[in-house]
Coordinates of C-alpha atoms and ligand atoms in Angstrom, one line a residue:
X10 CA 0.0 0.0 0.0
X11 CA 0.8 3.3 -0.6
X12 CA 0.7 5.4 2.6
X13 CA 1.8 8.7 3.4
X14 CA 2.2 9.8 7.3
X15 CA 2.6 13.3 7.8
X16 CA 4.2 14.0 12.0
X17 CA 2.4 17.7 12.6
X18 CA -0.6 16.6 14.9
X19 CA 0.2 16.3 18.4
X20 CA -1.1 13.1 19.5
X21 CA -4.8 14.1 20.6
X22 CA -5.9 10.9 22.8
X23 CA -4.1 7.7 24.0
X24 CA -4.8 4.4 22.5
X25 CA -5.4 1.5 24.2
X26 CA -2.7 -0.1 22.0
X27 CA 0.7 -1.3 23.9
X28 CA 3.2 1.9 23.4
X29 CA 4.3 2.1 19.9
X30 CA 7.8 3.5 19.0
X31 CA 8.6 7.5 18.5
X32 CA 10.4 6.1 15.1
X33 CA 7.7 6.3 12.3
X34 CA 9.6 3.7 10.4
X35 CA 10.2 1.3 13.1
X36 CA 6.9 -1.3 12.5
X37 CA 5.7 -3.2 15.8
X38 CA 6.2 -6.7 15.3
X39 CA 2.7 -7.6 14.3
X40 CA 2.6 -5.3 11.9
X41 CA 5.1 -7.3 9.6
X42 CA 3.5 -8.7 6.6
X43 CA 4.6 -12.7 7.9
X44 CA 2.7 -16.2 7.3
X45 CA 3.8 -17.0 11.0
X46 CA 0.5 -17.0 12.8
X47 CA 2.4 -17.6 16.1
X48 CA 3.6 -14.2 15.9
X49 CA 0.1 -12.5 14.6
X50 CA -1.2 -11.1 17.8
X51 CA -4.7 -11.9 18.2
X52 CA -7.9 -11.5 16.5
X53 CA -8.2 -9.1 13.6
X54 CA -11.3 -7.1 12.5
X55 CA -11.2 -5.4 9.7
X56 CA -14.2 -3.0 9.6
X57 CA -15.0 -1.7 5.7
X58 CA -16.8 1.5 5.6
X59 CA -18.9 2.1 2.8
X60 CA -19.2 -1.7 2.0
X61 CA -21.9 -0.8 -0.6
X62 CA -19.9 0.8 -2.7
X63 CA -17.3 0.4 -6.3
X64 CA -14.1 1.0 -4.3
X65 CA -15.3 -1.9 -1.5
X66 CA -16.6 -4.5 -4.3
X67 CA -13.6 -4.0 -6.8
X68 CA -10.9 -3.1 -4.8
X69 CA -10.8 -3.6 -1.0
X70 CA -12.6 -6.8 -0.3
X71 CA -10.2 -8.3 -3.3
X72 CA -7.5 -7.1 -1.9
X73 CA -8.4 -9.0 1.6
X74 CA -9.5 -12.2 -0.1
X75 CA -5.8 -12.1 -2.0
X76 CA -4.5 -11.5 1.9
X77 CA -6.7 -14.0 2.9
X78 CA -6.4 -16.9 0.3
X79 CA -2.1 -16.4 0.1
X80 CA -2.7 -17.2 4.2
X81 CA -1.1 -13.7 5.3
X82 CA -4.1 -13.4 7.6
X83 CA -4.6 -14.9 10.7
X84 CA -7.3 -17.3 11.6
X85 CA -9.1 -15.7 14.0
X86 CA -10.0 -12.8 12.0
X87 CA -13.6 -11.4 11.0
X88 CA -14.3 -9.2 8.1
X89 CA -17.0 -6.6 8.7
X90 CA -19.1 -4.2 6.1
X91 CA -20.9 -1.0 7.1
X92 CA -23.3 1.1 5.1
X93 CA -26.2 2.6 4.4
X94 CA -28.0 0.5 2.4
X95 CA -30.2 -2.2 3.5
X96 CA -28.8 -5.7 2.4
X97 CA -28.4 -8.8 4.6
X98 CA -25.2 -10.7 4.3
X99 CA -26.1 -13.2 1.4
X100 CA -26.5 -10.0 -0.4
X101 CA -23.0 -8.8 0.2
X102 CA -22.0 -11.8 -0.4
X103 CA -23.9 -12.2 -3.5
X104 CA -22.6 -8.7 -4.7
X105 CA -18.5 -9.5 -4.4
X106 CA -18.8 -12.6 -5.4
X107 CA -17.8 -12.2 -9.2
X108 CA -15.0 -10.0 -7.8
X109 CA -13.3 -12.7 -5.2
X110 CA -11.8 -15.1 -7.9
X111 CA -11.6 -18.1 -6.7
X112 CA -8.0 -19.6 -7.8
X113 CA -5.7 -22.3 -6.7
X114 CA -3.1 -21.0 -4.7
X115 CA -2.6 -24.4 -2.4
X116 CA -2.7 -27.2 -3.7
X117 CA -4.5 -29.2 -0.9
X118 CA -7.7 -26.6 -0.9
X119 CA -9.8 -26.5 -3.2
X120 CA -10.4 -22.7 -4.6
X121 CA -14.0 -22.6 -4.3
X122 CA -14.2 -23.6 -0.3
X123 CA -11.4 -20.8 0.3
X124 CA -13.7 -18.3 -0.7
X125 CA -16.9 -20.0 0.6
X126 CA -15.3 -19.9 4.0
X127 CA -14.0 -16.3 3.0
X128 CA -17.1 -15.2 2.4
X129 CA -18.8 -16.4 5.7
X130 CA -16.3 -14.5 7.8
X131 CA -17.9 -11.1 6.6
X132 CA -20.4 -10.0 8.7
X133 CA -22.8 -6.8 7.0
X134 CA -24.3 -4.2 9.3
X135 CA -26.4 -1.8 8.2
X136 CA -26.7 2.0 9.8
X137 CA -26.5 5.6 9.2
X138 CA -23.0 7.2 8.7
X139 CA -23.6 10.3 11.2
X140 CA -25.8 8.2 14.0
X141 CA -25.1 6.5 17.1
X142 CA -27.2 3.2 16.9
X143 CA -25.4 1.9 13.9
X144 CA -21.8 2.2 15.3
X145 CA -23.1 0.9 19.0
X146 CA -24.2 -2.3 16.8
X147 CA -20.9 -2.7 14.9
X148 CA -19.0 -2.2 18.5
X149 CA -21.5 -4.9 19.3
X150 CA -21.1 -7.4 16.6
X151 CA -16.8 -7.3 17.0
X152 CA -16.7 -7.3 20.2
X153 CA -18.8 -10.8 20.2
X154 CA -16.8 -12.4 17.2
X155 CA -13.7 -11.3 19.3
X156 CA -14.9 -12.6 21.9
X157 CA -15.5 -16.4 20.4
X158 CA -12.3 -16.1 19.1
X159 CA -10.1 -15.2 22.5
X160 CA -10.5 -14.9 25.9
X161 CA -10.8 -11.2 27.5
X162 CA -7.3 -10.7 28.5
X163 CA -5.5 -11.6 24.5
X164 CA -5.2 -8.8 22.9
X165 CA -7.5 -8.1 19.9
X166 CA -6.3 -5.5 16.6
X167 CA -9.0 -3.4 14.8
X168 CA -8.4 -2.0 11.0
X169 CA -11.2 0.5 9.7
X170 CA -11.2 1.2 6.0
X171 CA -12.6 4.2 5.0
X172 CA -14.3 2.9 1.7
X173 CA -16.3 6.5 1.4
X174 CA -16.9 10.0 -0.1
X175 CA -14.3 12.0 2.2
X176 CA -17.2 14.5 2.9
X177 CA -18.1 12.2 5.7
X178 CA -15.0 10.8 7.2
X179 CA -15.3 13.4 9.9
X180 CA -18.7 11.8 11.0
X181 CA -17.4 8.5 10.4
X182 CA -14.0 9.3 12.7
X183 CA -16.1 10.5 15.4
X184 CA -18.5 7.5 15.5
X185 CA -15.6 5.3 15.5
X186 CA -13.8 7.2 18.5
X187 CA -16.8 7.1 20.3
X188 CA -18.3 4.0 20.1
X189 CA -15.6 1.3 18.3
X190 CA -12.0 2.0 19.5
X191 CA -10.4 -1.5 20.4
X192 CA -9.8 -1.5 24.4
X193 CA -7.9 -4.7 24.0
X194 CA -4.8 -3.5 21.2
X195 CA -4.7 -1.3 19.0
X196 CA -6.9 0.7 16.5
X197 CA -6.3 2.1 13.0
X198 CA -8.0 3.5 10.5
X199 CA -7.3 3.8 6.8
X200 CA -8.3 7.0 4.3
X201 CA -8.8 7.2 0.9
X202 CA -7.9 10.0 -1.2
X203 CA -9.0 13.0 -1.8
X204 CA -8.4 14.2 1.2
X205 CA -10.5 17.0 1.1
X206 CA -11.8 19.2 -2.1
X207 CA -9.2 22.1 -1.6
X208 CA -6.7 24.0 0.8
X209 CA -9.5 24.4 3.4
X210 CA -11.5 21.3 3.5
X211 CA -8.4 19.3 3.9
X212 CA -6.6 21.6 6.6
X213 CA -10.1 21.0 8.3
X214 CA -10.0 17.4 7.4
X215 CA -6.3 17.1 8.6
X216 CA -7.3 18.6 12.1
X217 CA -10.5 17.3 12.5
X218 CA -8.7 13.3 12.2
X219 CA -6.0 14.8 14.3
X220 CA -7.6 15.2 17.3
X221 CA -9.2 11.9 17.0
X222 CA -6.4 9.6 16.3
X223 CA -2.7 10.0 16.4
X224 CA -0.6 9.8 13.4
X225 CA 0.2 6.4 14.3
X226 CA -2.9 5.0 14.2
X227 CA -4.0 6.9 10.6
X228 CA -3.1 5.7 7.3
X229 CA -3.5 7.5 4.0
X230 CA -3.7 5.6 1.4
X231 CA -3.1 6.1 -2.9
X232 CA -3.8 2.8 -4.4
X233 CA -1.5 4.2 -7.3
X234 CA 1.7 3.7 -5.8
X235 CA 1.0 0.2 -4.9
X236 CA 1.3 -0.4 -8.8
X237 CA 4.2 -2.8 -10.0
X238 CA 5.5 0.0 -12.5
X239 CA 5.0 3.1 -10.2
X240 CA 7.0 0.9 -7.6
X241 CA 9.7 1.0 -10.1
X242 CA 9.7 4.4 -11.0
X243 CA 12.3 5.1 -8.5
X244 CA 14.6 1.5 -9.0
X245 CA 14.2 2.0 -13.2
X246 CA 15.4 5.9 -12.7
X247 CA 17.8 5.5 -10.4
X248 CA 19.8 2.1 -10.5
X249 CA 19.9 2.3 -14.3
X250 CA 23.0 4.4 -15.9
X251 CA 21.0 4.2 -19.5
X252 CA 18.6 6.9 -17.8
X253 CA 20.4 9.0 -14.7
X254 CA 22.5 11.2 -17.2
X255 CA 19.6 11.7 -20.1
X256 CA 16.8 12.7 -17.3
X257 CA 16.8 16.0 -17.5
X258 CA 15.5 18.8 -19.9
X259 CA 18.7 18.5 -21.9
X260 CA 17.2 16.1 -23.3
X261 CA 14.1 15.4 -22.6
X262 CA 10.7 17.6 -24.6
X263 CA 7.7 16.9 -22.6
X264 CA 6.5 13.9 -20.6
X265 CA 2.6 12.6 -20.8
X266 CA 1.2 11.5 -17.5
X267 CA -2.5 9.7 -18.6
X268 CA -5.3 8.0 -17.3
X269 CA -8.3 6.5 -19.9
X270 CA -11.0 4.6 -18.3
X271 CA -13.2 3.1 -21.1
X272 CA -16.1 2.9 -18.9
X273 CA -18.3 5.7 -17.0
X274 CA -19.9 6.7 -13.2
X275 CA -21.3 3.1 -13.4
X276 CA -23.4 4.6 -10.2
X277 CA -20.9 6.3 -8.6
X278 CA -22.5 9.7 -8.8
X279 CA -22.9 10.0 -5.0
X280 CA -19.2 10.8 -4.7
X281 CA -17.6 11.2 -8.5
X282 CA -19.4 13.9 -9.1
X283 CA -18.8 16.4 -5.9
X284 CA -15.1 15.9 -6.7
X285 CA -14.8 15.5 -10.6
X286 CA -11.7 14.1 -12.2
X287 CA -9.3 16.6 -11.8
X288 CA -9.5 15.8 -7.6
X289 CA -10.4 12.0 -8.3
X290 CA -7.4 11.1 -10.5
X291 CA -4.9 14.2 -11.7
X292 CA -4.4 15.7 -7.8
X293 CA -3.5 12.6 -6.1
X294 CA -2.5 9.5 -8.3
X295 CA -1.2 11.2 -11.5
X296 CA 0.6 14.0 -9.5
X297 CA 2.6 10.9 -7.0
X298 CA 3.6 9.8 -10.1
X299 CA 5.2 13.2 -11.8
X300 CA 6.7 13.3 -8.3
X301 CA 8.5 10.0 -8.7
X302 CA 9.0 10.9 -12.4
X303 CA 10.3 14.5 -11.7
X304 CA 12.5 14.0 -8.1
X305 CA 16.0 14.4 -6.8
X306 CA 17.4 11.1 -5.6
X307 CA 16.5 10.9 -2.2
X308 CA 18.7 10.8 0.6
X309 CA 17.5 6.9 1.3
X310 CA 14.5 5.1 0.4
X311 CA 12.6 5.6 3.8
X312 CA 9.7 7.1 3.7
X313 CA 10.6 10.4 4.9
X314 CA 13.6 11.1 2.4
X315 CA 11.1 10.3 -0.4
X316 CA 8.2 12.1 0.8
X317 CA 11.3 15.3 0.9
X318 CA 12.3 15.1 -2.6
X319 CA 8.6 14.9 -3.3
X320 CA 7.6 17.9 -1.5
X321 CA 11.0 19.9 -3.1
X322 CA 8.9 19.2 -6.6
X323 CA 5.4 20.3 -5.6
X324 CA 7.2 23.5 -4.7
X325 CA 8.5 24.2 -7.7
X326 CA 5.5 23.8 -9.9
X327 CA 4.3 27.1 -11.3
X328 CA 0.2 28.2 -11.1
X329 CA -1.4 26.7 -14.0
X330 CA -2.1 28.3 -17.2
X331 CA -5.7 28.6 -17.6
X332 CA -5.0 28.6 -21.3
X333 CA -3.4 25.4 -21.2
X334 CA -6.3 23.7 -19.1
X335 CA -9.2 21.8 -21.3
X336 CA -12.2 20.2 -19.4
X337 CA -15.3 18.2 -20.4
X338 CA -18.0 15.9 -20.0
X339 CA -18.6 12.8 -21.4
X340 CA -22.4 12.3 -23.4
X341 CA -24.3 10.1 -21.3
X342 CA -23.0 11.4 -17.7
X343 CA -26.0 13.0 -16.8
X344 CA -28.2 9.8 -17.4
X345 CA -26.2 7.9 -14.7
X346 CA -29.5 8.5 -12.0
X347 CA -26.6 9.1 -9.0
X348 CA -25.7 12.1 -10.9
X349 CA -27.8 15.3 -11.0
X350 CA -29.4 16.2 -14.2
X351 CA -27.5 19.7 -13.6
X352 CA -24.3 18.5 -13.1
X353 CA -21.2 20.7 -14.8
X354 CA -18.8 18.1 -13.0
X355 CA -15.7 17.8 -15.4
X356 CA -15.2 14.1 -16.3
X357 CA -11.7 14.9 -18.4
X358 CA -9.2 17.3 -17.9
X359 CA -6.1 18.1 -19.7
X360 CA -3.6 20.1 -18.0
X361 CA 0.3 21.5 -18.5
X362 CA 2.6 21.4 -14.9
X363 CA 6.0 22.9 -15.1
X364 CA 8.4 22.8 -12.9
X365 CA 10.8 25.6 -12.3
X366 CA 14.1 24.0 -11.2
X367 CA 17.8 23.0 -12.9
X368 CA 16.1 20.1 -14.1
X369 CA 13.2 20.7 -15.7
X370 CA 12.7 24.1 -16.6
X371 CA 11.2 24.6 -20.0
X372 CA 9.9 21.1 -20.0
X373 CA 6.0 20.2 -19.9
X374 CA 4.3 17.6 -17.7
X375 CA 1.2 16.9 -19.5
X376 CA -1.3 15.6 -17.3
X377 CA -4.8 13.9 -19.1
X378 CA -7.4 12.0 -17.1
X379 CA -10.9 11.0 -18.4
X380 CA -13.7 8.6 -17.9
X381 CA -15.5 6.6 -20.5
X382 CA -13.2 7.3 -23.1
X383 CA -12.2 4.8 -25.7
X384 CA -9.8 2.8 -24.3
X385 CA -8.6 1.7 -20.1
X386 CA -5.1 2.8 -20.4
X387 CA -2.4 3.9 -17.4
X388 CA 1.0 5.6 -18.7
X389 CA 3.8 7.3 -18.8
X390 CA 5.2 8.7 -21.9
X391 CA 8.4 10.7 -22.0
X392 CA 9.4 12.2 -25.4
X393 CA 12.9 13.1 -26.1
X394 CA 14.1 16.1 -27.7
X395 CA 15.6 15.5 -31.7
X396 CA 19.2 14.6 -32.2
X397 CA 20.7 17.4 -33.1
X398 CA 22.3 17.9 -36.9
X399 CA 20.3 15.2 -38.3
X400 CA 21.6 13.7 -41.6
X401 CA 18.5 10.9 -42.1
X402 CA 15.5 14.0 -42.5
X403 CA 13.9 11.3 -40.6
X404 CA 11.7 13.4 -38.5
X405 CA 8.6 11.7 -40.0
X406 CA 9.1 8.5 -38.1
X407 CA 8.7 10.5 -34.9
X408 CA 10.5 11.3 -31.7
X409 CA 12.3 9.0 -29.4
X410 CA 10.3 7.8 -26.8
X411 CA 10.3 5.7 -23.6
X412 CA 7.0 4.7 -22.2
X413 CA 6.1 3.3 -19.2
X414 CA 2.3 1.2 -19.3
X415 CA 1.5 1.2 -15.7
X416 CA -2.0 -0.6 -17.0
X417 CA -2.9 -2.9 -18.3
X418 CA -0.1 -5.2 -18.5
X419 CA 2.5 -3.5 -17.4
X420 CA 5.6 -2.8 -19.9
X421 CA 8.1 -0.4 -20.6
X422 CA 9.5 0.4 -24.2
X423 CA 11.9 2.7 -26.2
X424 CA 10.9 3.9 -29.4
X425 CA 13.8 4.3 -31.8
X426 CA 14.4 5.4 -35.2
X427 CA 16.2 2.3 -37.2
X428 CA 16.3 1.6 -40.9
X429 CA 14.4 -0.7 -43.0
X430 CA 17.9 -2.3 -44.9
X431 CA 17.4 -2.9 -48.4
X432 CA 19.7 -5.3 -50.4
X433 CA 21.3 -3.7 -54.1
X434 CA 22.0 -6.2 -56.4
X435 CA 25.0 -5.0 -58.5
Ligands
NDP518 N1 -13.9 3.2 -7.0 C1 -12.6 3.0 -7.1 O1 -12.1 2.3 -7.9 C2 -11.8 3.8 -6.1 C3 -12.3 4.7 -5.2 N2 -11.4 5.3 -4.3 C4 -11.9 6.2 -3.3 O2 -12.9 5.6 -2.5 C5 -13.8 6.5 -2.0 C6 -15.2 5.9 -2.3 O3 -15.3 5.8 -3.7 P1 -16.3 4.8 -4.4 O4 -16.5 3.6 -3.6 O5 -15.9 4.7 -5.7 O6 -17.7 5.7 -4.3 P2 -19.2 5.2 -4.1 O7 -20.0 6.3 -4.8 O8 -19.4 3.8 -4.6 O9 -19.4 5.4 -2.6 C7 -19.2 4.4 -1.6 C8 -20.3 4.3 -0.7 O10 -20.4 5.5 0.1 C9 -21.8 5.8 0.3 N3 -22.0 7.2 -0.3 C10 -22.0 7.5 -1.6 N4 -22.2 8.8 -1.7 C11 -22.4 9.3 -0.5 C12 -22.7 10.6 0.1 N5 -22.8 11.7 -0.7 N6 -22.9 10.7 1.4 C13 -22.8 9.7 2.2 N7 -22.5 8.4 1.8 C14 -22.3 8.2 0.5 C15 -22.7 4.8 -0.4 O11 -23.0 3.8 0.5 P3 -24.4 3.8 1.3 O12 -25.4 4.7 0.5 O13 -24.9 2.3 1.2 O14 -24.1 4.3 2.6 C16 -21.7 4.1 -1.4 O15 -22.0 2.8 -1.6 C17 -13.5 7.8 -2.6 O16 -12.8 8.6 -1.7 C18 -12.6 7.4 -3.8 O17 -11.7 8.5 -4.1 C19 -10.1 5.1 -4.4 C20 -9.5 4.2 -5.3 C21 -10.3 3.5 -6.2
LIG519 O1 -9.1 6.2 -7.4 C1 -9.7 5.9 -8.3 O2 -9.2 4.9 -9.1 C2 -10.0 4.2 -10.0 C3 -9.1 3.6 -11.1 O3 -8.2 2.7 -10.4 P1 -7.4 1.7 -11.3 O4 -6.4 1.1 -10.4 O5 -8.4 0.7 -11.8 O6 -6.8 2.4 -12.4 C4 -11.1 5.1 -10.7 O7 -12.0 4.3 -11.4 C5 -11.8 5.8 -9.6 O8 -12.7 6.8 -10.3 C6 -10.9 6.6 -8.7 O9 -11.7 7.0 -7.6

């Protein structure tokens, strides 16, 4: 996961959790990813907010079956939904079931029973987002599984996963603090981007988590730099001689950060369209990426030397040109019925970043997102300037290029100008 942890809120209120060390980067033991269930620490919960919803069904209850099925997860462990909407279980279970594939990844189990028994570890509570008989429930329904699993002294662990429209993680937090913090271990609770809709919302959103939990116990998370490629971004740039000395706007013309999704709000409307794409896609996944594209070596690779060179980029980008900024909205938006008929929400956005520093002055960072376009494409393009005094007047075949597919499939390639050879028979 990708997870940044910023250090300026004072703790506001103690956990229950055993101390935890002052270094950020120092895990406690049970936080190691390990198939050693001796060492796991006792029953995990692992609470999904806004289990209704796209990002729970295609993303975060996968992700826990992959956990679950590889056997990183312990055995006493519960999974539990929260929402709104009125289902019962079967109907959860109904609802993720073509997006837990079942596949072989023991030979002594067979696929289907691993999910079968996955799926009858998550539990599906229904409630209001901003009330307290919904939370007093969930508190409720943990605290009994935990307590079939252990006795009252072992020490329980409680993950929250804020699967939601960040308009309401303040409600959310508070509920949790109030009703569901773990008094037998520790508490934490996960965020999804975009943290906030500007400056102020997320200063407010930023304080308002901070005097609930302490940094320790709050994760943020962009799924993006999970990615295999954007994982490499940082190995392929700097452990590679081919690329350190040609990185630079020397050489380089402009690099094209996009994002194509061939497919729309699919019923998303409740949160898509009070942030749009710019806030959904360009601010927090395409612009990690220009950072890991556009940074100094760090220092080291932990997380604070990275997040450093990161923040040394942001500062250098100049205010966008307004001219150099194209919106729109796909044909058909509108008749999604979780999206008001009035809607101006942008669902693509083209914009130029530059960044004024040795490096890159004078080159552009194109940045493109868009929804139901034609084709569900992740990359990274970086076009090279023309070799000087060219003797081939080859131009037509195009500029170098080196592209990076984050999705799908992940590949990088070079695009180079070579000669078709033709034999003369004398
Ligand atoms: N979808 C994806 O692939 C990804 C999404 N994300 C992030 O996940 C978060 C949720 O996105 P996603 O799941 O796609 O969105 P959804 O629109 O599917 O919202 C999730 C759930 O939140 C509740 N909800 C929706 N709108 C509102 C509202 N206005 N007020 C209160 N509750 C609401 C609904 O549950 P109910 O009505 O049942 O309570 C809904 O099922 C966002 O922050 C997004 O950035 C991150 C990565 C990928
Ligand atoms: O964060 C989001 O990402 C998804 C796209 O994720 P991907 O890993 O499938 O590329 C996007 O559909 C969604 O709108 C957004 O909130």
């Amino acid at each position: 996961m990708g997870v940044t942890a910023e250090k300026d809120v004072p703790p506001a209120v103690e956990d229950a959790a055993p101390a935890v060390s002052d270094d950020p980067c120092e895990k406690p033991e049970s936080d190691q990813p390990t198939k050693d269930k001796s060492i796991a620490g006792g029953c995990l919960s692992l609470i999904v907010l806004g289990a209704s919803g796209d990002l729970a069904k295609k993303k975060t209850f996968p992700a826990i079956f992959n956990l679950y099925k590889q056997g990183f997860l312990p055995d006493e462990m519960h999974v539990f939904g929260y929402a709104r909407s009125n289902m019962t279980n079967e109907e959860l279970h109904e609802k993720l079931l073509r997006y837990l594939k079942a596949e072989r990844t023991d030979p002594t189990t067979n696929p289907e029973d691993v999910r079968k028994q996955f799926l009858n570890k998550i539990t599906y509570i229904h409630g209001a987002y901003d009330a307290d008989e919904g939370f007093i429930k969930l508190n409720e329904e943990i605290l009994r599984l935990e307590r079939e699993e252990s006795d009252d002294n072992s020490p329980t662990r409680r993950l929250f996963y804020l699967a939601l429209p960040p308009s309401v993680y303040p409600l959310v937090s508070k509920q949790i603090r109030k009703h569901c913090m773990n008094q037998r271990g520790w508490t934490r609770v996960i965020v999804e981007k975009p943290f906030g809709k500007d400056l102020e919302s997320s200063e407010v959103l930023s304080s308002e988590l901070g005097s609930l939990f302490t940094e320790d116990q709050l994760y943020r998370i962009d799924h993006y730099l999970g990615k295999e490629l954007v994982q490499n971004l940082l190995v392929m740039r700097f452990a590679n001689r081919f690329f350190v000395p040609i990185w630079n706007r020397d050489n380089i013309a402009n690099v094209q950060i996009v994002f194509k999704e061939d497919f729309g709000t699919q019923g998303r409307g409740g949160y898509f369209d009070e942030y749009g794409i710019i806030r959904d896609i360009i601010q927090n996944h395409l612009v990690q990426v220009l950072c890991l594209v556009a940074m100094e070596k760090p220092v080291s690779l932990s997380p604070e030397h990275v997040r450093d060179e990161k923040v040394k980029v942001l500062q250098c980008i100049e205010p966008i040109n307004e001219e150099e900024v194209v919106i729109g909205q796909y044909e058909g938006y509108k008749d999604d019925p979780t999206v008001p008929n009035d809607s101006v929400t942008p669902t693509f956005a083209s914009l130029v970043l530059r960044i004024n520093n040795e490096r890159w002055d004078g080159v552009p960072f194109i940045m493109k997102a868009g929804k139901s376009l034609d084709t569900r494409k992740a990359e990274i393009r970086v076009q090279f300037k023309d070799v000087p005094g060219d003797i081939f007047k080859c131009k037509k075949q195009g500029r170098n290029e080196f592209v990076m597919r984050l999705q799908p499939k992940e590949a990088m390639y070079m695009k180079l100008t070579v000669c078709i050879c033709v034999i003369t028979l004398l």
